[in-house]
Amino acid sequence: SYLIPALWSYYNRMWSRFFAISLVVTAHHVLSLVNRFVLAVPGTEFDAYTFHNNAIATLRQNLEPSYSIGTEIYETILIHSYDLFGKDLLVGQSLSILIIAFSLMTMASIAHRMGLREQWIAMLVVVVGFMPSLLFFGSFTFREPYKILGMTVGVGFALLGIRDRSLTYLLISTTGFLFMGMLHHVLLGMALFLITSTVLLYLYYQVKNKRLMLLFASMALLVLSVSSILLMTKIPVQKGNDYIAMLKKSGGIPNMIVRYRSDVEKLGPRSSYGFTIDASSLTSFSRDVIKSYTYYLIGPFPGDLDSVIDIVPWSDALVRQCAMLLIILVLLLRIAKPPGYFYLAFVYVSITFMSVSY
């Protein structure tokens, strides 16, 4: 997790990025070592240890790993890692940190190609890398580092593909988005949406007849909507496919969102964003989703902090507030928009909106 960023920085002659990434990686390793040798970090006793224990059990019982979409994809990655490097929790955690380092390198490259100055890139790496949620999910055996890597690769190479009119970059971008989608069923639908949007934007710049392009885009989005629903409802319900099972039992996406949010809030300290969702009508459903999304972006507020642990989501909210403020300022001010600005803003809004639902 140090050597690869060092070689990358040496190749690009960007040492400020290396020091920024090294600082973040060191913080992740400290948390990882504490969790392995000192005490179990609160919150890791659920998903993180479940993934780890399932991978260990599969190896000890000589079972074949499963490649079902969802949690089992990640457990399979852990199984092969433990088989190669040893059945130790530190192996899985170190791999998560390495993946985070790759993601930060990709993010820094995106910022560089958008024209951001080097000192600001280093600061961006530090701010994102030290977000409490990334420190937590990026230091232990969670799926999140791999989702982030898929997303950053997908977005980064999409920008390159659109800018350079390169089908090769577009293919790499598609691979990144699909990798992200393979780790979570909700993200699979998001991956298909982002892939289609990226391809349509690529074609928009390639095709001279814009009116024909808009007609094609409308048809493609219709086909995407139908195929996504069919794909998600036809996936076999395996151990990790709880969302698909819930979708089938609920009878529709709005009902599934309400049911899932209600269930997870009962199971543990999950985010409710201060609102419940009423799916009895399209009007109430739309209103509640918009209220939840707004609160997700800008909350919790300082007045909502009841305990020390509330500082964690509040710190994340500050970063989201700054991101939204930057997007709005660049949009309103009469300044040259950075390359890929509208695409990145579109991806940011799409992913954050999806996050409210699950």
Tab-separated table of C-alpha atoms in Angstrom:
chain	number	residue	atom	x	y	z
A	1	SER	CA	0.000	0.000	0.000
A	2	TYR	CA	3.075	2.272	0.147
A	3	LEU	CA	5.216	0.857	-2.684
A	4	ILE	CA	2.653	1.166	-5.483
A	5	PRO	CA	1.762	4.828	-4.702
A	6	ALA	CA	5.512	5.560	-4.435
A	7	LEU	CA	6.235	4.066	-7.878
A	8	TRP	CA	3.209	5.868	-9.328
A	9	SER	CA	4.338	9.196	-7.827
A	10	TYR	CA	7.914	8.646	-9.038
A	11	TYR	CA	6.629	8.011	-12.570
A	12	ASN	CA	4.443	11.156	-12.524
A	13	ARG	CA	6.933	13.261	-10.488
A	14	MET	CA	4.082	14.161	-8.127
A	15	TRP	CA	5.497	13.595	-4.634
A	16	SER	CA	2.877	15.699	-2.854
A	17	ARG	CA	0.308	13.080	-3.873
A	18	PHE	CA	2.485	10.303	-2.466
A	19	PHE	CA	2.833	12.005	0.905
A	20	ALA	CA	-0.905	12.681	1.024
A	21	ILE	CA	-1.789	9.073	0.171
A	22	SER	CA	0.865	7.757	2.599
A	23	LEU	CA	-0.640	9.836	5.399
A	24	VAL	CA	-4.092	8.400	4.707
A	25	VAL	CA	-2.803	4.838	4.328
A	26	THR	CA	-0.914	5.089	7.647
A	27	ALA	CA	-4.099	6.103	9.452
A	28	HIS	CA	-5.897	3.113	7.903
A	29	HIS	CA	-3.117	0.736	8.947
A	30	VAL	CA	-3.236	2.025	12.531
A	31	LEU	CA	-6.966	1.288	12.730
A	32	SER	CA	-6.399	-2.118	11.123
A	33	LEU	CA	-3.700	-3.059	13.643
A	34	VAL	CA	-5.830	-1.901	16.573
A	35	ASN	CA	-8.735	-4.012	15.339
A	36	ARG	CA	-6.503	-7.059	14.875
A	37	PHE	CA	-4.292	-6.960	17.974
A	38	VAL	CA	-5.851	-4.624	20.561
A	39	LEU	CA	-9.647	-4.551	20.462
A	40	ALA	CA	-12.488	-5.019	18.015
A	41	VAL	CA	-13.477	-1.617	16.637
A	42	PRO	CA	-17.214	-1.018	17.284
A	43	GLY	CA	-19.217	-1.732	14.144
A	44	THR	CA	-16.901	-4.400	12.717
A	45	GLU	CA	-18.681	-7.186	14.614
A	46	PHE	CA	-21.421	-7.320	11.981
A	47	ASP	CA	-20.569	-7.362	8.250
A	48	ALA	CA	-16.761	-7.169	8.521
A	49	TYR	CA	-16.342	-10.203	10.781
A	50	THR	CA	-19.137	-12.074	8.984
A	51	PHE	CA	-17.316	-11.762	5.640
A	52	HIS	CA	-14.036	-12.795	7.269
A	53	ASN	CA	-15.507	-15.786	9.120
A	54	ASN	CA	-17.410	-17.016	6.058
A	55	ALA	CA	-14.215	-16.952	3.989
A	56	ILE	CA	-12.269	-18.835	6.685
A	57	ALA	CA	-15.043	-21.428	7.044
A	58	THR	CA	-15.145	-22.014	3.278
A	59	LEU	CA	-11.388	-22.671	3.203
A	60	ARG	CA	-11.364	-24.954	6.229
A	61	GLN	CA	-14.259	-27.025	4.916
A	62	ASN	CA	-12.753	-27.176	1.400
A	63	LEU	CA	-15.927	-25.766	-0.127
A	64	GLU	CA	-16.119	-24.235	-3.572
A	65	PRO	CA	-16.441	-20.427	-3.469
A	66	SER	CA	-19.635	-18.932	-4.875
A	67	TYR	CA	-19.668	-16.218	-7.518
A	68	SER	CA	-23.222	-15.053	-6.908
A	69	ILE	CA	-23.775	-11.311	-7.270
A	70	GLY	CA	-23.615	-9.545	-3.916
A	71	THR	CA	-21.777	-10.449	-0.733
A	72	GLU	CA	-20.460	-13.742	-2.072
A	73	ILE	CA	-18.329	-12.005	-4.709
A	74	TYR	CA	-16.457	-10.196	-1.949
A	75	GLU	CA	-16.186	-13.337	0.179
A	76	THR	CA	-14.678	-15.108	-2.831
A	77	ILE	CA	-12.017	-12.365	-3.087
A	78	LEU	CA	-11.219	-12.924	0.598
A	79	ILE	CA	-11.098	-16.706	0.111
A	80	HIS	CA	-8.488	-16.472	-2.643
A	81	SER	CA	-6.505	-13.852	-0.687
A	82	TYR	CA	-6.440	-16.013	2.453
A	83	ASP	CA	-5.515	-19.044	0.387
A	84	LEU	CA	-2.500	-17.187	-1.045
A	85	PHE	CA	-1.270	-15.144	1.921
A	86	GLY	CA	-2.627	-16.888	5.011
A	87	LYS	CA	-5.878	-17.158	6.946
A	88	ASP	CA	-5.502	-13.995	8.984
A	89	LEU	CA	-7.813	-11.020	9.424
A	90	LEU	CA	-4.869	-8.683	8.796
A	91	VAL	CA	-4.583	-10.017	5.232
A	92	GLY	CA	-8.144	-9.036	4.370
A	93	GLN	CA	-7.810	-5.657	6.057
A	94	SER	CA	-4.490	-4.898	4.344
A	95	LEU	CA	-6.043	-5.722	0.985
A	96	SER	CA	-8.863	-3.258	1.698
A	97	ILE	CA	-6.287	-0.555	2.435
A	98	LEU	CA	-4.414	-1.329	-0.793
A	99	ILE	CA	-7.667	-0.982	-2.737
A	100	ILE	CA	-8.298	2.384	-1.042
A	101	ALA	CA	-4.802	3.507	-2.110
A	102	PHE	CA	-5.613	2.554	-5.725
A	103	SER	CA	-8.892	4.481	-5.484
A	104	LEU	CA	-7.175	7.613	-4.172
A	105	MET	CA	-4.596	7.394	-6.962
A	106	THR	CA	-7.394	7.194	-9.528
A	107	MET	CA	-9.229	10.107	-7.910
A	108	ALA	CA	-6.044	12.198	-7.954
A	109	SER	CA	-5.582	11.437	-11.658
A	110	ILE	CA	-9.169	12.536	-12.366
A	111	ALA	CA	-8.573	15.806	-10.493
A	112	HIS	CA	-5.337	16.371	-12.435
A	113	ARG	CA	-7.073	15.870	-15.776
A	114	MET	CA	-9.761	18.346	-14.704
A	115	GLY	CA	-7.045	20.982	-14.303
A	116	LEU	CA	-6.812	21.058	-10.498
A	117	ARG	CA	-3.489	22.335	-9.168
A	118	GLU	CA	-1.171	19.864	-7.500
A	119	GLN	CA	-1.416	21.312	-3.992
A	120	TRP	CA	-5.206	21.177	-4.178
A	121	ILE	CA	-5.073	17.568	-5.357
A	122	ALA	CA	-2.996	16.625	-2.314
A	123	MET	CA	-5.460	18.432	-0.049
A	124	LEU	CA	-8.373	16.662	-1.756
A	125	VAL	CA	-6.741	13.284	-1.119
A	126	VAL	CA	-6.286	14.103	2.570
A	127	VAL	CA	-9.842	15.412	3.025
A	128	VAL	CA	-11.463	12.422	1.317
A	129	GLY	CA	-9.045	9.904	2.845
A	130	PHE	CA	-9.703	11.124	6.378
A	131	MET	CA	-13.470	11.153	6.089
A	132	PRO	CA	-14.669	9.090	9.099
A	133	SER	CA	-16.755	6.781	6.924
A	134	LEU	CA	-13.807	6.017	4.613
A	135	LEU	CA	-11.463	5.448	7.555
A	136	PHE	CA	-13.946	2.978	8.978
A	137	PHE	CA	-15.010	1.073	5.867
A	138	GLY	CA	-11.575	1.287	4.246
A	139	SER	CA	-9.611	-0.255	7.113
A	140	PHE	CA	-11.518	-3.491	7.663
A	141	THR	CA	-13.017	-6.393	5.694
A	142	PHE	CA	-15.883	-4.517	4.081
A	143	ARG	CA	-16.998	-4.440	0.430
A	144	GLU	CA	-16.951	-0.651	0.295
A	145	PRO	CA	-13.280	-0.194	-0.801
A	146	TYR	CA	-13.944	-2.387	-3.839
A	147	LYS	CA	-17.144	-0.517	-4.678
A	148	ILE	CA	-15.232	2.762	-4.482
A	149	LEU	CA	-12.482	1.392	-6.735
A	150	GLY	CA	-15.033	0.267	-9.339
A	151	MET	CA	-16.723	3.644	-9.249
A	152	THR	CA	-13.503	5.686	-9.517
A	153	VAL	CA	-12.198	3.537	-12.380
A	154	GLY	CA	-15.579	3.772	-14.111
A	155	VAL	CA	-15.800	7.553	-13.752
A	156	GLY	CA	-12.113	8.227	-14.443
A	157	PHE	CA	-11.930	6.270	-17.685
A	158	ALA	CA	-15.355	7.535	-18.752
A	159	LEU	CA	-13.946	11.061	-18.651
A	160	LEU	CA	-10.921	9.944	-20.674
A	161	GLY	CA	-13.076	8.050	-23.156
A	162	ILE	CA	-15.384	10.995	-23.774
A	163	ARG	CA	-12.515	13.478	-24.009
A	164	ASP	CA	-10.270	11.384	-26.277
A	165	ARG	CA	-13.147	9.689	-28.171
A	166	SER	CA	-11.607	6.348	-27.122
A	167	LEU	CA	-13.595	3.110	-27.165
A	168	THR	CA	-10.788	1.410	-25.221
A	169	TYR	CA	-11.182	3.812	-22.298
A	170	LEU	CA	-14.954	3.392	-22.559
A	171	LEU	CA	-14.560	-0.381	-22.264
A	172	ILE	CA	-12.364	-0.009	-19.167
A	173	SER	CA	-14.951	2.366	-17.700
A	174	THR	CA	-17.707	-0.179	-18.325
A	175	THR	CA	-15.619	-2.879	-16.623
A	176	GLY	CA	-15.157	-0.651	-13.569
A	177	PHE	CA	-18.878	0.082	-13.265
A	178	LEU	CA	-19.764	-3.608	-13.695
A	179	PHE	CA	-17.245	-4.589	-11.013
A	180	MET	CA	-18.942	-2.109	-8.678
A	181	GLY	CA	-22.339	-3.568	-9.563
A	182	MET	CA	-21.275	-7.159	-8.973
A	183	LEU	CA	-20.703	-6.361	-5.291
A	184	HIS	CA	-24.224	-5.099	-4.549
A	185	HIS	CA	-27.580	-5.559	-6.258
A	186	VAL	CA	-28.663	-1.944	-5.920
A	187	LEU	CA	-25.313	-0.888	-7.371
A	188	LEU	CA	-25.866	-3.266	-10.291
A	189	GLY	CA	-28.862	-1.195	-11.352
A	190	MET	CA	-26.817	1.967	-10.824
A	191	ALA	CA	-23.948	0.513	-12.869
A	192	LEU	CA	-26.255	-0.174	-15.822
A	193	PHE	CA	-27.624	3.355	-15.544
A	194	LEU	CA	-24.141	4.916	-15.481
A	195	ILE	CA	-22.866	2.741	-18.329
A	196	THR	CA	-25.817	3.684	-20.525
A	197	SER	CA	-25.517	7.384	-19.643
A	198	THR	CA	-21.781	7.348	-20.387
A	199	VAL	CA	-22.214	5.603	-23.745
A	200	LEU	CA	-25.000	8.007	-24.745
A	201	LEU	CA	-22.831	10.998	-23.849
A	202	TYR	CA	-19.963	9.501	-25.840
A	203	LEU	CA	-22.239	9.039	-28.860
A	204	TYR	CA	-23.643	12.544	-28.454
A	205	TYR	CA	-20.202	13.998	-29.122
A	206	GLN	CA	-19.610	11.581	-31.991
A	207	VAL	CA	-22.903	11.943	-33.882
A	208	LYS	CA	-23.519	15.118	-35.863
A	209	ASN	CA	-27.326	14.755	-35.977
A	210	LYS	CA	-28.192	15.775	-32.375
A	211	ARG	CA	-31.962	15.348	-32.873
A	212	LEU	CA	-31.500	11.760	-33.972
A	213	MET	CA	-29.190	11.245	-31.015
A	214	LEU	CA	-31.842	12.478	-28.555
A	215	LEU	CA	-34.385	10.068	-30.063
A	216	PHE	CA	-31.906	7.222	-29.733
A	217	ALA	CA	-31.170	8.238	-26.140
A	218	SER	CA	-34.873	8.178	-25.228
A	219	MET	CA	-35.277	4.697	-26.690
A	220	ALA	CA	-32.129	3.463	-24.956
A	221	LEU	CA	-33.285	4.749	-21.562
A	222	LEU	CA	-36.643	3.017	-22.033
A	223	VAL	CA	-34.936	-0.267	-22.897
A	224	LEU	CA	-32.571	0.184	-19.952
A	225	SER	CA	-35.441	0.698	-17.504
A	226	VAL	CA	-37.259	-2.430	-18.658
A	227	SER	CA	-34.140	-4.615	-18.887
A	228	SER	CA	-32.876	-3.479	-15.460
A	229	ILE	CA	-36.131	-4.500	-13.783
A	230	LEU	CA	-36.164	-7.825	-15.626
A	231	LEU	CA	-32.513	-8.485	-14.775
A	232	MET	CA	-32.905	-7.678	-11.095
A	233	THR	CA	-36.089	-9.724	-10.659
A	234	LYS	CA	-34.712	-12.767	-12.521
A	235	ILE	CA	-31.458	-13.072	-10.548
A	236	PRO	CA	-31.596	-16.321	-8.506
A	237	VAL	CA	-32.024	-15.663	-4.795
A	238	GLN	CA	-28.774	-16.859	-3.219
A	239	LYS	CA	-27.333	-16.244	0.245
A	240	GLY	CA	-26.331	-12.666	-0.505
A	241	ASN	CA	-29.318	-11.694	-2.640
A	242	ASP	CA	-31.523	-10.288	0.135
A	243	TYR	CA	-32.482	-7.238	-1.966
A	244	ILE	CA	-33.740	-9.355	-4.835
A	245	ALA	CA	-35.787	-11.528	-2.483
A	246	MET	CA	-37.211	-8.408	-0.866
A	247	LEU	CA	-38.090	-6.926	-4.261
A	248	LYS	CA	-39.995	-10.076	-5.217
A	249	LYS	CA	-41.869	-10.204	-1.906
A	250	SER	CA	-42.644	-6.490	-1.790
A	251	GLY	CA	-44.223	-6.258	-5.215
A	252	GLY	CA	-42.438	-3.139	-6.393
A	253	ILE	CA	-39.427	-0.893	-5.930
A	254	PRO	CA	-41.184	1.788	-3.772
A	255	ASN	CA	-42.511	-0.871	-1.394
A	256	MET	CA	-39.094	-2.552	-1.288
A	257	ILE	CA	-37.411	0.745	-0.319
A	258	VAL	CA	-39.893	1.291	2.516
A	259	ARG	CA	-39.598	-2.294	3.728
A	260	TYR	CA	-35.816	-2.402	3.564
A	261	ARG	CA	-35.336	0.918	5.367
A	262	SER	CA	-37.780	-0.180	8.059
A	263	ASP	CA	-36.029	-3.546	8.535
A	264	VAL	CA	-32.461	-2.244	8.750
A	265	GLU	CA	-33.403	0.477	11.210
A	266	LYS	CA	-34.738	-2.243	13.523
A	267	LEU	CA	-31.580	-4.359	13.160
A	268	GLY	CA	-29.044	-1.734	14.141
A	269	PRO	CA	-27.896	1.875	14.063
A	270	ARG	CA	-28.686	2.583	10.432
A	271	SER	CA	-29.391	5.962	8.861
A	272	SER	CA	-33.005	7.081	8.752
A	273	TYR	CA	-32.073	10.642	7.640
A	274	GLY	CA	-34.764	11.943	9.982
A	275	PHE	CA	-37.674	10.878	7.778
A	276	THR	CA	-39.839	7.879	6.966
A	277	ILE	CA	-41.062	7.144	3.448
A	278	ASP	CA	-44.761	6.819	2.671
A	279	ALA	CA	-45.294	4.727	-0.470
A	280	SER	CA	-49.111	4.924	-0.382
A	281	SER	CA	-49.110	7.383	-3.293
A	282	LEU	CA	-46.704	8.678	-5.890
A	283	THR	CA	-46.967	12.203	-4.452
A	284	SER	CA	-46.108	11.218	-0.876
A	285	PHE	CA	-43.384	8.846	-2.036
A	286	SER	CA	-41.723	11.523	-4.187
A	287	ARG	CA	-42.031	14.153	-1.449
A	288	ASP	CA	-40.495	11.927	1.233
A	289	VAL	CA	-37.652	10.753	-1.010
A	290	ILE	CA	-36.753	14.375	-1.859
A	291	LYS	CA	-36.843	15.346	1.842
A	292	SER	CA	-34.648	12.363	2.727
A	293	TYR	CA	-32.203	13.191	-0.062
A	294	THR	CA	-31.944	16.812	1.041
A	295	TYR	CA	-31.287	15.798	4.634
A	296	TYR	CA	-28.743	13.213	3.481
A	297	LEU	CA	-26.764	15.905	1.647
A	298	ILE	CA	-26.749	18.592	4.343
A	299	GLY	CA	-27.557	16.821	7.638
A	300	PRO	CA	-27.083	16.197	10.448
A	301	PHE	CA	-26.845	19.765	11.667
A	302	PRO	CA	-24.833	20.744	14.767
A	303	GLY	CA	-28.071	20.957	16.755
A	304	ASP	CA	-28.785	17.281	15.968
A	305	LEU	CA	-25.631	16.037	17.710
A	306	ASP	CA	-26.673	14.134	20.845
A	307	SER	CA	-23.496	12.142	21.521
A	308	VAL	CA	-19.827	11.945	20.576
A	309	ILE	CA	-20.497	9.280	17.930
A	310	ASP	CA	-22.725	11.773	16.065
A	311	ILE	CA	-19.565	13.693	15.145
A	312	VAL	CA	-18.821	10.951	12.581
A	313	PRO	CA	-21.851	11.520	10.303
A	314	TRP	CA	-21.593	15.274	10.923
A	315	SER	CA	-17.989	15.285	9.628
A	316	ASP	CA	-19.057	13.357	6.523
A	317	ALA	CA	-21.922	15.808	6.043
A	318	LEU	CA	-19.477	18.735	6.036
A	319	VAL	CA	-17.624	17.191	3.089
A	320	ARG	CA	-20.903	16.612	1.212
A	321	GLN	CA	-21.989	20.194	1.927
A	322	CYS	CA	-18.709	21.525	0.540
A	323	ALA	CA	-19.058	19.323	-2.556
A	324	MET	CA	-22.605	20.541	-3.230
A	325	LEU	CA	-21.588	24.167	-2.617
A	326	LEU	CA	-18.699	23.813	-5.062
A	327	ILE	CA	-20.973	22.265	-7.713
A	328	ILE	CA	-23.505	25.088	-7.339
A	329	LEU	CA	-20.897	27.863	-7.286
A	330	VAL	CA	-19.178	26.625	-10.442
A	331	LEU	CA	-22.588	26.298	-12.105
A	332	LEU	CA	-23.756	29.816	-11.176
A	333	LEU	CA	-20.531	31.781	-11.544
A	334	ARG	CA	-19.479	32.918	-14.993
A	335	ILE	CA	-16.261	30.940	-15.073
A	336	ALA	CA	-14.971	28.290	-17.430
A	337	LYS	CA	-16.299	24.885	-16.410
A	338	PRO	CA	-13.588	22.262	-15.774
A	339	PRO	CA	-13.460	19.417	-18.319
A	340	GLY	CA	-16.003	16.771	-17.328
A	341	TYR	CA	-17.723	19.058	-14.791
A	342	PHE	CA	-21.295	18.248	-15.848
A	343	TYR	CA	-20.602	14.514	-16.070
A	344	LEU	CA	-19.063	14.429	-12.566
A	345	ALA	CA	-21.948	16.488	-11.155
A	346	PHE	CA	-24.412	14.087	-12.782
A	347	VAL	CA	-22.634	11.040	-11.327
A	348	TYR	CA	-22.427	12.639	-7.873
A	349	VAL	CA	-26.146	13.455	-7.758
A	350	SER	CA	-27.102	10.020	-9.135
A	351	ILE	CA	-25.043	8.040	-6.618
A	352	THR	CA	-25.977	10.156	-3.597
A	353	PHE	CA	-29.665	9.948	-4.567
A	354	MET	CA	-29.400	6.172	-4.796
A	355	SER	CA	-27.710	6.053	-1.375
A	356	VAL	CA	-30.851	7.420	0.285
A	357	SER	CA	-32.831	4.427	-0.982
A	358	TYR	CA	-30.622	1.743	0.489
